[in-house]
């Protein structure tokens, strides 16, 4: 089966000698599980982590645990070591975020444009005059075949798929030496820079997850005690006891009152922020960008530096909020707390009076769109309510 718990390709990862370096392996992980933290930190070097570890709460919506109150200090040209929210994605790294999938040129994002609409720049294409719509209910491109499935169409090819799918496909193909010459087969700097060619990604994804005119895949989780074929440890989704009430949304840890509200997009909730894994969440698109650059640096070291900010994709990154690919945020319960939950009742957008970005932070004054470099799907989403009134 294409979506079995383990991947045939991963079984071969140590059976053949490759001309390039082997992917770093997590010492205490599953068989041949990559050390994604180490790979990410090569491309996105982190701030120093506090001596005791990342700050954490005693419960969702609770208080800081004694001994874990210190947050890391921002360092120029480095990235947050204790990560709780994607609110600052696409903004200057000093604010605590990482590049968005648009910034890393993730080809299966199919993001909505920036029109001051709910979900601007996200994979959800909202076309409504209701500011309180559940953004998560707005459609994703190509996701018409059910959960964990994307259609392949003439217009767009493979529709939106989560980054952990191509991440698994690239990892497996690289580790099994599936390409005759990875450097020449996977890369063309003149057309794709330090990113793997999309045609190659399409083939790798379809070879491992294709089924007719669909891509089908399991979640990046443990199934019956074994890692799925897309397993990604750094998701840290659904940990007990924090999520025992069915209140979490994937890797987003919502309190029960937020979950019960019914119209709050789970992405506005923070990532894991209780227990020993607090602050350790990392995006799979960041892992994919780091893996691509790690391979490209071996193949084209003169063109593809080891660190993402020095690479072609990093040039001009986050120089201006008005051209950033950051999503307009919702009103939060505590506008100054990076572990905060969304406000109940739900309000979107935030007014930007705290640390969370609103229209004034992300759009030119009195304009309903902006020039944010990237590729967008423009025929589904509509202008936001403030622009149609």
PDB file of N, CA and C in Angstrom, residues 191-282:
ATOM      1  N   UNK A 191      17.309  27.554 -13.253  1.00  0.00           N
ATOM      2  CA  UNK A 191      15.844  27.602 -13.287  1.00  0.00           C
ATOM      3  C   UNK A 191      15.204  27.479 -11.915  1.00  0.00           C
ATOM      4  N   UNK A 192      15.868  26.808 -10.973  1.00  0.00           N
ATOM      5  CA  UNK A 192      15.248  26.524  -9.674  1.00  0.00           C
ATOM      6  C   UNK A 192      16.100  26.911  -8.476  1.00  0.00           C
ATOM      7  N   UNK A 193      17.246  27.545  -8.729  1.00  0.00           N
ATOM      8  CA  UNK A 193      18.091  27.932  -7.610  1.00  0.00           C
ATOM      9  C   UNK A 193      18.527  26.731  -6.797  1.00  0.00           C
ATOM     10  N   UNK A 194      18.371  26.824  -5.491  1.00  0.00           N
ATOM     11  CA  UNK A 194      18.787  25.752  -4.588  1.00  0.00           C
ATOM     12  C   UNK A 194      17.631  24.832  -4.207  1.00  0.00           C
ATOM     13  N   UNK A 195      16.483  25.008  -4.857  1.00  0.00           N
ATOM     14  CA  UNK A 195      15.351  24.115  -4.640  1.00  0.00           C
ATOM     15  C   UNK A 195      15.405  22.937  -5.611  1.00  0.00           C
ATOM     16  N   UNK A 196      14.912  21.800  -5.177  1.00  0.00           N
ATOM     17  CA  UNK A 196      14.764  20.650  -6.061  1.00  0.00           C
ATOM     18  C   UNK A 196      13.737  20.988  -7.139  1.00  0.00           C
ATOM     19  N   UNK A 197      14.012  20.593  -8.370  1.00  0.00           N
ATOM     20  CA  UNK A 197      13.090  20.868  -9.468  1.00  0.00           C
ATOM     21  C   UNK A 197      11.705  20.285  -9.154  1.00  0.00           C
ATOM     22  N   UNK A 198      10.668  21.060  -9.467  1.00  0.00           N
ATOM     23  CA  UNK A 198       9.310  20.593  -9.171  1.00  0.00           C
ATOM     24  C   UNK A 198       8.982  19.302  -9.904  1.00  0.00           C
ATOM     25  N   UNK A 199       9.454  19.161 -11.129  1.00  0.00           N
ATOM     26  CA  UNK A 199       9.180  17.923 -11.870  1.00  0.00           C
ATOM     27  C   UNK A 199       9.749  16.711 -11.149  1.00  0.00           C
ATOM     28  N   UNK A 200      10.894  16.902 -10.496  1.00  0.00           N
ATOM     29  CA  UNK A 200      11.496  15.809  -9.715  1.00  0.00           C
ATOM     30  C   UNK A 200      10.662  15.531  -8.476  1.00  0.00           C
ATOM     31  N   UNK A 201      10.256  16.604  -7.775  1.00  0.00           N
ATOM     32  CA  UNK A 201       9.407  16.418  -6.588  1.00  0.00           C
ATOM     33  C   UNK A 201       8.111  15.705  -6.955  1.00  0.00           C
ATOM     34  N   UNK A 202       7.494  16.112  -8.075  1.00  0.00           N
ATOM     35  CA  UNK A 202       6.262  15.457  -8.519  1.00  0.00           C
ATOM     36  C   UNK A 202       6.473  13.955  -8.670  1.00  0.00           C
ATOM     37  N   UNK A 203       7.568  13.579  -9.333  1.00  0.00           N
ATOM     38  CA  UNK A 203       7.832  12.157  -9.562  1.00  0.00           C
ATOM     39  C   UNK A 203       8.085  11.413  -8.260  1.00  0.00           C
ATOM     40  N   UNK A 204       8.853  12.024  -7.363  1.00  0.00           N
ATOM     41  CA  UNK A 204       9.155  11.370  -6.085  1.00  0.00           C
ATOM     42  C   UNK A 204       7.887  11.180  -5.262  1.00  0.00           C
ATOM     43  N   UNK A 205       7.050  12.228  -5.215  1.00  0.00           N
ATOM     44  CA  UNK A 205       5.807  12.147  -4.445  1.00  0.00           C
ATOM     45  C   UNK A 205       4.876  11.103  -5.046  1.00  0.00           C
ATOM     46  N   UNK A 206       4.714  11.129  -6.376  1.00  0.00           N
ATOM     47  CA  UNK A 206       3.793  10.178  -6.991  1.00  0.00           C
ATOM     48  C   UNK A 206       4.296   8.743  -6.868  1.00  0.00           C
ATOM     49  N   UNK A 207       5.590   8.561  -7.016  1.00  0.00           N
ATOM     50  CA  UNK A 207       6.148   7.212  -6.917  1.00  0.00           C
ATOM     51  C   UNK A 207       5.837   6.578  -5.570  1.00  0.00           C
ATOM     52  N   UNK A 208       5.804   7.382  -4.513  1.00  0.00           N
ATOM     53  CA  UNK A 208       5.619   6.838  -3.170  1.00  0.00           C
ATOM     54  C   UNK A 208       4.203   6.980  -2.633  1.00  0.00           C
ATOM     55  N   UNK A 209       3.438   7.934  -3.159  1.00  0.00           N
ATOM     56  CA  UNK A 209       2.112   8.196  -2.590  1.00  0.00           C
ATOM     57  C   UNK A 209       0.999   8.306  -3.638  1.00  0.00           C
ATOM     58  N   UNK A 210       1.322   8.122  -4.914  1.00  0.00           N
ATOM     59  CA  UNK A 210       0.330   8.270  -5.962  1.00  0.00           C
ATOM     60  C   UNK A 210      -0.616   7.087  -6.059  1.00  0.00           C
ATOM     61  N   UNK A 211      -1.863   7.386  -6.415  1.00  0.00           N
ATOM     62  CA  UNK A 211      -2.894   6.363  -6.601  1.00  0.00           C
ATOM     63  C   UNK A 211      -3.875   6.883  -7.645  1.00  0.00           C
ATOM     64  N   UNK A 212      -3.657   6.504  -8.919  1.00  0.00           N
ATOM     65  CA  UNK A 212      -4.501   7.033  -9.981  1.00  0.00           C
ATOM     66  C   UNK A 212      -4.294   8.527 -10.127  1.00  0.00           C
ATOM     67  N   UNK A 213      -5.392   9.297 -10.046  1.00  0.00           N
ATOM     68  CA  UNK A 213      -5.272  10.748 -10.153  1.00  0.00           C
ATOM     69  C   UNK A 213      -5.303  11.414  -8.777  1.00  0.00           C
ATOM     70  N   UNK A 214      -4.809  10.703  -7.780  1.00  0.00           N
ATOM     71  CA  UNK A 214      -4.790  11.217  -6.412  1.00  0.00           C
ATOM     72  C   UNK A 214      -3.446  10.954  -5.744  1.00  0.00           C
ATOM     73  N   UNK A 215      -3.141  11.790  -4.769  1.00  0.00           N
ATOM     74  CA  UNK A 215      -2.040  11.548  -3.843  1.00  0.00           C
ATOM     75  C   UNK A 215      -2.663  11.248  -2.488  1.00  0.00           C
ATOM     76  N   UNK A 216      -2.388  10.061  -1.960  1.00  0.00           N
ATOM     77  CA  UNK A 216      -2.938   9.652  -0.665  1.00  0.00           C
ATOM     78  C   UNK A 216      -1.803   9.366   0.300  1.00  0.00           C
ATOM     79  N   UNK A 217      -1.970   9.790   1.545  1.00  0.00           N
ATOM     80  CA  UNK A 217      -0.869   9.728   2.505  1.00  0.00           C
ATOM     81  C   UNK A 217      -1.412   9.632   3.921  1.00  0.00           C
ATOM     82  N   UNK A 218      -0.650   9.018   4.818  1.00  0.00           N
ATOM     83  CA  UNK A 218      -1.047   9.014   6.229  1.00  0.00           C
ATOM     84  C   UNK A 218      -0.535  10.275   6.915  1.00  0.00           C
ATOM     85  N   UNK A 219      -1.057  10.564   8.093  1.00  0.00           N
ATOM     86  CA  UNK A 219      -0.542  11.672   8.865  1.00  0.00           C
ATOM     87  C   UNK A 219       0.851  11.374   9.394  1.00  0.00           C
ATOM     88  N   UNK A 220       1.569  12.401   9.852  1.00  0.00           N
ATOM     89  CA  UNK A 220       2.964  12.236  10.288  1.00  0.00           C
ATOM     90  C   UNK A 220       3.055  11.748  11.737  1.00  0.00           C
ATOM     91  N   UNK A 221       2.381  10.645  12.031  1.00  0.00           N
ATOM     92  CA  UNK A 221       2.142  10.229  13.407  1.00  0.00           C
ATOM     93  C   UNK A 221       2.592   8.786  13.646  1.00  0.00           C
ATOM     94  N   UNK A 222       2.476   8.382  14.884  1.00  0.00           N
ATOM     95  CA  UNK A 222       2.715   6.993  15.270  1.00  0.00           C
ATOM     96  C   UNK A 222       1.405   6.223  15.101  1.00  0.00           C
ATOM     97  N   UNK A 223       1.467   5.087  14.409  1.00  0.00           N
ATOM     98  CA  UNK A 223       0.293   4.239  14.219  1.00  0.00           C
ATOM     99  C   UNK A 223       0.613   2.850  14.771  1.00  0.00           C
ATOM    100  N   UNK A 224      -0.158   2.422  15.768  1.00  0.00           N
ATOM    101  CA  UNK A 224       0.065   1.106  16.392  1.00  0.00           C
ATOM    102  C   UNK A 224       1.512   0.927  16.837  1.00  0.00           C
ATOM    103  N   UNK A 225       2.071   1.996  17.385  1.00  0.00           N
ATOM    104  CA  UNK A 225       3.422   1.921  17.936  1.00  0.00           C
ATOM    105  C   UNK A 225       4.544   2.093  16.935  1.00  0.00           C
ATOM    106  N   UNK A 226       4.222   2.268  15.651  1.00  0.00           N
ATOM    107  CA  UNK A 226       5.236   2.408  14.616  1.00  0.00           C
ATOM    108  C   UNK A 226       5.050   3.733  13.875  1.00  0.00           C
ATOM    109  N   UNK A 227       6.136   4.307  13.378  1.00  0.00           N
ATOM    110  CA  UNK A 227       6.006   5.568  12.645  1.00  0.00           C
ATOM    111  C   UNK A 227       5.344   5.357  11.295  1.00  0.00           C
ATOM    112  N   UNK A 228       4.445   6.249  10.918  1.00  0.00           N
ATOM    113  CA  UNK A 228       3.861   6.203   9.582  1.00  0.00           C
ATOM    114  C   UNK A 228       4.940   6.529   8.558  1.00  0.00           C
ATOM    115  N   UNK A 229       4.617   6.347   7.291  1.00  0.00           N
ATOM    116  CA  UNK A 229       5.600   6.614   6.239  1.00  0.00           C
ATOM    117  C   UNK A 229       5.892   8.099   6.063  1.00  0.00           C
ATOM    118  N   UNK A 230       5.101   8.968   6.712  1.00  0.00           N
ATOM    119  CA  UNK A 230       5.382  10.407   6.684  1.00  0.00           C
ATOM    120  C   UNK A 230       5.746  10.936   8.072  1.00  0.00           C
ATOM    121  N   UNK A 231       6.069  10.058   8.994  1.00  0.00           N
ATOM    122  CA  UNK A 231       6.278  10.458  10.390  1.00  0.00           C
ATOM    123  C   UNK A 231       7.274  11.609  10.500  1.00  0.00           C
ATOM    124  N   UNK A 232       6.881  12.617  11.283  1.00  0.00           N
ATOM    125  CA  UNK A 232       7.723  13.789  11.522  1.00  0.00           C
ATOM    126  C   UNK A 232       7.653  14.116  13.004  1.00  0.00           C
ATOM    127  N   UNK A 233       8.678  13.741  13.721  1.00  0.00           N
ATOM    128  CA  UNK A 233       8.686  13.841  15.184  1.00  0.00           C
ATOM    129  C   UNK A 233       8.393  15.253  15.676  1.00  0.00           C
ATOM    130  N   UNK A 234       8.891  16.252  14.963  1.00  0.00           N
ATOM    131  CA  UNK A 234       8.823  17.621  15.476  1.00  0.00           C
ATOM    132  C   UNK A 234       7.439  18.241  15.377  1.00  0.00           C
ATOM    133  N   UNK A 235       6.441  17.477  14.902  1.00  0.00           N
ATOM    134  CA  UNK A 235       5.054  17.959  14.951  1.00  0.00           C
ATOM    135  C   UNK A 235       4.539  18.005  16.393  1.00  0.00           C
ATOM    136  N   UNK A 236       4.897  17.012  17.188  1.00  0.00           N
ATOM    137  CA  UNK A 236       4.451  16.939  18.590  1.00  0.00           C
ATOM    138  C   UNK A 236       2.954  17.204  18.722  1.00  0.00           C
ATOM    139  N   UNK A 237       2.170  16.536  17.903  1.00  0.00           N
ATOM    140  CA  UNK A 237       0.730  16.764  17.925  1.00  0.00           C
ATOM    141  C   UNK A 237       0.002  15.855  18.898  1.00  0.00           C
ATOM    142  N   UNK A 238      -1.012  16.396  19.553  1.00  0.00           N
ATOM    143  CA  UNK A 238      -1.944  15.597  20.342  1.00  0.00           C
ATOM    144  C   UNK A 238      -1.386  14.960  21.595  1.00  0.00           C
ATOM    145  N   UNK A 239      -0.426  15.589  22.253  1.00  0.00           N
ATOM    146  CA  UNK A 239       0.179  14.974  23.427  1.00  0.00           C
ATOM    147  C   UNK A 239      -0.806  14.921  24.598  1.00  0.00           C
ATOM    148  N   UNK A 240      -0.684  13.866  25.367  1.00  0.00           N
ATOM    149  CA  UNK A 240      -1.477  13.701  26.588  1.00  0.00           C
ATOM    150  C   UNK A 240      -0.683  14.250  27.765  1.00  0.00           C
ATOM    151  N   UNK A 241      -1.357  14.854  28.732  1.00  0.00           N
ATOM    152  CA  UNK A 241      -2.805  15.013  28.914  1.00  0.00           C
ATOM    153  C   UNK A 241      -3.395  16.278  28.276  1.00  0.00           C
ATOM    154  N   UNK A 242      -2.537  17.106  27.669  1.00  0.00           N
ATOM    155  CA  UNK A 242      -3.005  18.411  27.209  1.00  0.00           C
ATOM    156  C   UNK A 242      -4.146  18.297  26.194  1.00  0.00           C
ATOM    157  N   UNK A 243      -4.127  17.232  25.389  1.00  0.00           N
ATOM    158  CA  UNK A 243      -5.111  17.105  24.307  1.00  0.00           C
ATOM    159  C   UNK A 243      -6.158  16.026  24.571  1.00  0.00           C
ATOM    160  N   UNK A 244      -6.229  15.542  25.781  1.00  0.00           N
ATOM    161  CA  UNK A 244      -7.128  14.418  26.076  1.00  0.00           C
ATOM    162  C   UNK A 244      -8.599  14.747  25.865  1.00  0.00           C
ATOM    163  N   UNK A 245      -8.948  16.025  25.902  1.00  0.00           N
ATOM    164  CA  UNK A 245     -10.353  16.409  25.742  1.00  0.00           C
ATOM    165  C   UNK A 245     -10.769  16.604  24.299  1.00  0.00           C
ATOM    166  N   UNK A 246      -9.922  16.223  23.338  1.00  0.00           N
ATOM    167  CA  UNK A 246     -10.249  16.428  21.933  1.00  0.00           C
ATOM    168  C   UNK A 246     -10.185  17.887  21.525  1.00  0.00           C
ATOM    169  N   UNK A 247      -9.450  18.675  22.284  1.00  0.00           N
ATOM    170  CA  UNK A 247      -9.401  20.120  22.093  1.00  0.00           C
ATOM    171  C   UNK A 247      -8.291  20.586  21.161  1.00  0.00           C
ATOM    172  N   UNK A 248      -7.330  19.716  20.849  1.00  0.00           N
ATOM    173  CA  UNK A 248      -6.214  20.124  20.002  1.00  0.00           C
ATOM    174  C   UNK A 248      -6.573  19.969  18.532  1.00  0.00           C
ATOM    175  N   UNK A 249      -5.898  20.747  17.713  1.00  0.00           N
ATOM    176  CA  UNK A 249      -6.124  20.734  16.272  1.00  0.00           C
ATOM    177  C   UNK A 249      -4.794  20.445  15.585  1.00  0.00           C
ATOM    178  N   UNK A 250      -4.522  19.155  15.342  1.00  0.00           N
ATOM    179  CA  UNK A 250      -3.217  18.773  14.814  1.00  0.00           C
ATOM    180  C   UNK A 250      -2.138  19.146  15.823  1.00  0.00           C
ATOM    181  N   UNK A 251      -1.123  19.897  15.402  1.00  0.00           N
ATOM    182  CA  UNK A 251      -0.066  20.295  16.344  1.00  0.00           C
ATOM    183  C   UNK A 251      -0.405  21.543  17.146  1.00  0.00           C
ATOM    184  N   UNK A 252      -1.634  22.054  17.004  1.00  0.00           N
ATOM    185  CA  UNK A 252      -2.032  23.276  17.704  1.00  0.00           C
ATOM    186  C   UNK A 252      -2.802  22.928  18.973  1.00  0.00           C
ATOM    187  N   UNK A 253      -2.345  23.499  20.086  1.00  0.00           N
ATOM    188  CA  UNK A 253      -2.869  23.157  21.410  1.00  0.00           C
ATOM    189  C   UNK A 253      -3.854  24.223  21.866  1.00  0.00           C
ATOM    190  N   UNK A 254      -5.128  23.980  21.593  1.00  0.00           N
ATOM    191  CA  UNK A 254      -6.205  24.899  21.966  1.00  0.00           C
ATOM    192  C   UNK A 254      -6.772  24.497  23.323  1.00  0.00           C
ATOM    193  N   UNK A 255      -7.140  25.482  24.121  1.00  0.00           N
ATOM    194  CA  UNK A 255      -7.878  25.181  25.336  1.00  0.00           C
ATOM    195  C   UNK A 255      -9.286  24.739  24.954  1.00  0.00           C
ATOM    196  N   UNK A 256      -9.971  24.106  25.887  1.00  0.00           N
ATOM    197  CA  UNK A 256     -11.292  23.554  25.565  1.00  0.00           C
ATOM    198  C   UNK A 256     -12.299  24.644  25.221  1.00  0.00           C
ATOM    199  N   UNK A 257     -12.214  25.806  25.870  1.00  0.00           N
ATOM    200  CA  UNK A 257     -13.176  26.863  25.543  1.00  0.00           C
ATOM    201  C   UNK A 257     -12.951  27.395  24.129  1.00  0.00           C
ATOM    202  N   UNK A 258     -11.702  27.438  23.691  1.00  0.00           N
ATOM    203  CA  UNK A 258     -11.403  27.855  22.321  1.00  0.00           C
ATOM    204  C   UNK A 258     -11.915  26.813  21.337  1.00  0.00           C
ATOM    205  N   UNK A 259     -11.635  25.542  21.627  1.00  0.00           N
ATOM    206  CA  UNK A 259     -12.104  24.472  20.749  1.00  0.00           C
ATOM    207  C   UNK A 259     -13.629  24.442  20.668  1.00  0.00           C
ATOM    208  N   UNK A 260     -14.286  24.703  21.783  1.00  0.00           N
ATOM    209  CA  UNK A 260     -15.745  24.650  21.827  1.00  0.00           C
ATOM    210  C   UNK A 260     -16.404  25.842  21.133  1.00  0.00           C
ATOM    211  N   UNK A 261     -15.649  26.905  20.898  1.00  0.00           N
ATOM    212  CA  UNK A 261     -16.223  28.093  20.275  1.00  0.00           C
ATOM    213  C   UNK A 261     -16.774  27.759  18.883  1.00  0.00           C
ATOM    214  N   UNK A 262     -16.101  26.851  18.188  1.00  0.00           N
ATOM    215  CA  UNK A 262     -16.647  26.334  16.937  1.00  0.00           C
ATOM    216  C   UNK A 262     -16.223  27.041  15.671  1.00  0.00           C
ATOM    217  N   UNK A 263     -15.726  28.262  15.772  1.00  0.00           N
ATOM    218  CA  UNK A 263     -15.357  28.981  14.546  1.00  0.00           C
ATOM    219  C   UNK A 263     -13.931  29.536  14.595  1.00  0.00           C
ATOM    220  N   UNK A 264     -13.122  29.037  15.532  1.00  0.00           N
ATOM    221  CA  UNK A 264     -11.746  29.528  15.659  1.00  0.00           C
ATOM    222  C   UNK A 264     -10.800  28.578  14.932  1.00  0.00           C
ATOM    223  N   UNK A 265     -10.084  29.091  13.963  1.00  0.00           N
ATOM    224  CA  UNK A 265      -9.101  28.317  13.216  1.00  0.00           C
ATOM    225  C   UNK A 265      -8.031  27.806  14.170  1.00  0.00           C
ATOM    226  N   UNK A 266      -7.811  26.496  14.145  1.00  0.00           N
ATOM    227  CA  UNK A 266      -6.848  25.904  15.063  1.00  0.00           C
ATOM    228  C   UNK A 266      -5.457  26.483  14.945  1.00  0.00           C
ATOM    229  N   UNK A 267      -5.088  26.974  13.762  1.00  0.00           N
ATOM    230  CA  UNK A 267      -3.739  27.507  13.577  1.00  0.00           C
ATOM    231  C   UNK A 267      -3.466  28.731  14.437  1.00  0.00           C
ATOM    232  N   UNK A 268      -4.503  29.387  14.939  1.00  0.00           N
ATOM    233  CA  UNK A 268      -4.289  30.519  15.828  1.00  0.00           C
ATOM    234  C   UNK A 268      -3.899  30.076  17.238  1.00  0.00           C
ATOM    235  N   UNK A 269      -4.066  28.805  17.541  1.00  0.00           N
ATOM    236  CA  UNK A 269      -3.646  28.280  18.847  1.00  0.00           C
ATOM    237  C   UNK A 269      -2.148  27.983  18.825  1.00  0.00           C
ATOM    238  N   UNK A 270      -1.486  28.064  19.976  1.00  0.00           N
ATOM    239  CA  UNK A 270      -0.037  27.831  20.002  1.00  0.00           C
ATOM    240  C   UNK A 270       0.318  26.362  19.801  1.00  0.00           C
ATOM    241  N   UNK A 271       1.574  26.133  19.432  1.00  0.00           N
ATOM    242  CA  UNK A 271       2.111  24.775  19.356  1.00  0.00           C
ATOM    243  C   UNK A 271       2.402  24.274  20.769  1.00  0.00           C
ATOM    244  N   UNK A 272       2.954  23.072  20.876  1.00  0.00           N
ATOM    245  CA  UNK A 272       3.151  22.435  22.175  1.00  0.00           C
ATOM    246  C   UNK A 272       3.887  23.390  23.128  1.00  0.00           C
ATOM    247  N   UNK A 273       3.286  23.605  24.288  1.00  0.00           N
ATOM    248  CA  UNK A 273       3.868  24.549  25.252  1.00  0.00           C
ATOM    249  C   UNK A 273       3.681  24.075  26.695  1.00  0.00           C
ATOM    250  N   UNK A 274       3.428  22.794  26.861  1.00  0.00           N
ATOM    251  CA  UNK A 274       3.434  22.166  28.180  1.00  0.00           C
ATOM    252  C   UNK A 274       4.354  20.949  28.112  1.00  0.00           C
ATOM    253  N   UNK A 275       4.949  20.587  29.234  1.00  0.00           N
ATOM    254  CA  UNK A 275       5.770  19.386  29.281  1.00  0.00           C
ATOM    255  C   UNK A 275       7.142  19.558  28.646  1.00  0.00           C
ATOM    256  N   UNK A 276       7.904  18.481  28.574  1.00  0.00           N
ATOM    257  CA  UNK A 276       9.312  18.560  28.141  1.00  0.00           C
ATOM    258  C   UNK A 276       9.510  18.914  26.678  1.00  0.00           C
ATOM    259  N   UNK A 277       8.477  18.782  25.855  1.00  0.00           N
ATOM    260  CA  UNK A 277       8.622  19.131  24.438  1.00  0.00           C
ATOM    261  C   UNK A 277       8.193  20.564  24.135  1.00  0.00           C
ATOM    262  N   UNK A 278       7.903  21.333  25.160  1.00  0.00           N
ATOM    263  CA  UNK A 278       7.480  22.713  24.977  1.00  0.00           C
ATOM    264  C   UNK A 278       8.498  23.480  24.130  1.00  0.00           C
ATOM    265  N   UNK A 279       7.993  24.186  23.139  1.00  0.00           N
ATOM    266  CA  UNK A 279       8.845  25.017  22.299  1.00  0.00           C
ATOM    267  C   UNK A 279       9.606  24.282  21.219  1.00  0.00           C
ATOM    268  N   UNK A 280       9.476  22.964  21.134  1.00  0.00           N
ATOM    269  CA  UNK A 280      10.287  22.172  20.197  1.00  0.00           C
ATOM    270  C   UNK A 280       9.619  21.956  18.840  1.00  0.00           C
ATOM    271  N   UNK A 281       8.375  22.368  18.683  1.00  0.00           N
ATOM    272  CA  UNK A 281       7.730  22.209  17.376  1.00  0.00           C
ATOM    273  C   UNK A 281       8.535  22.924  16.299  1.00  0.00           C
ATOM    274  N   UNK A 282       8.627  22.272  15.125  1.00  0.00           N
ATOM    275  CA  UNK A 282       9.198  22.910  13.945  1.00  0.00           C
ATOM    276  C   UNK A 282       8.344  22.523  12.735  1.00  0.00           C
TER     277      UNK A 282
END
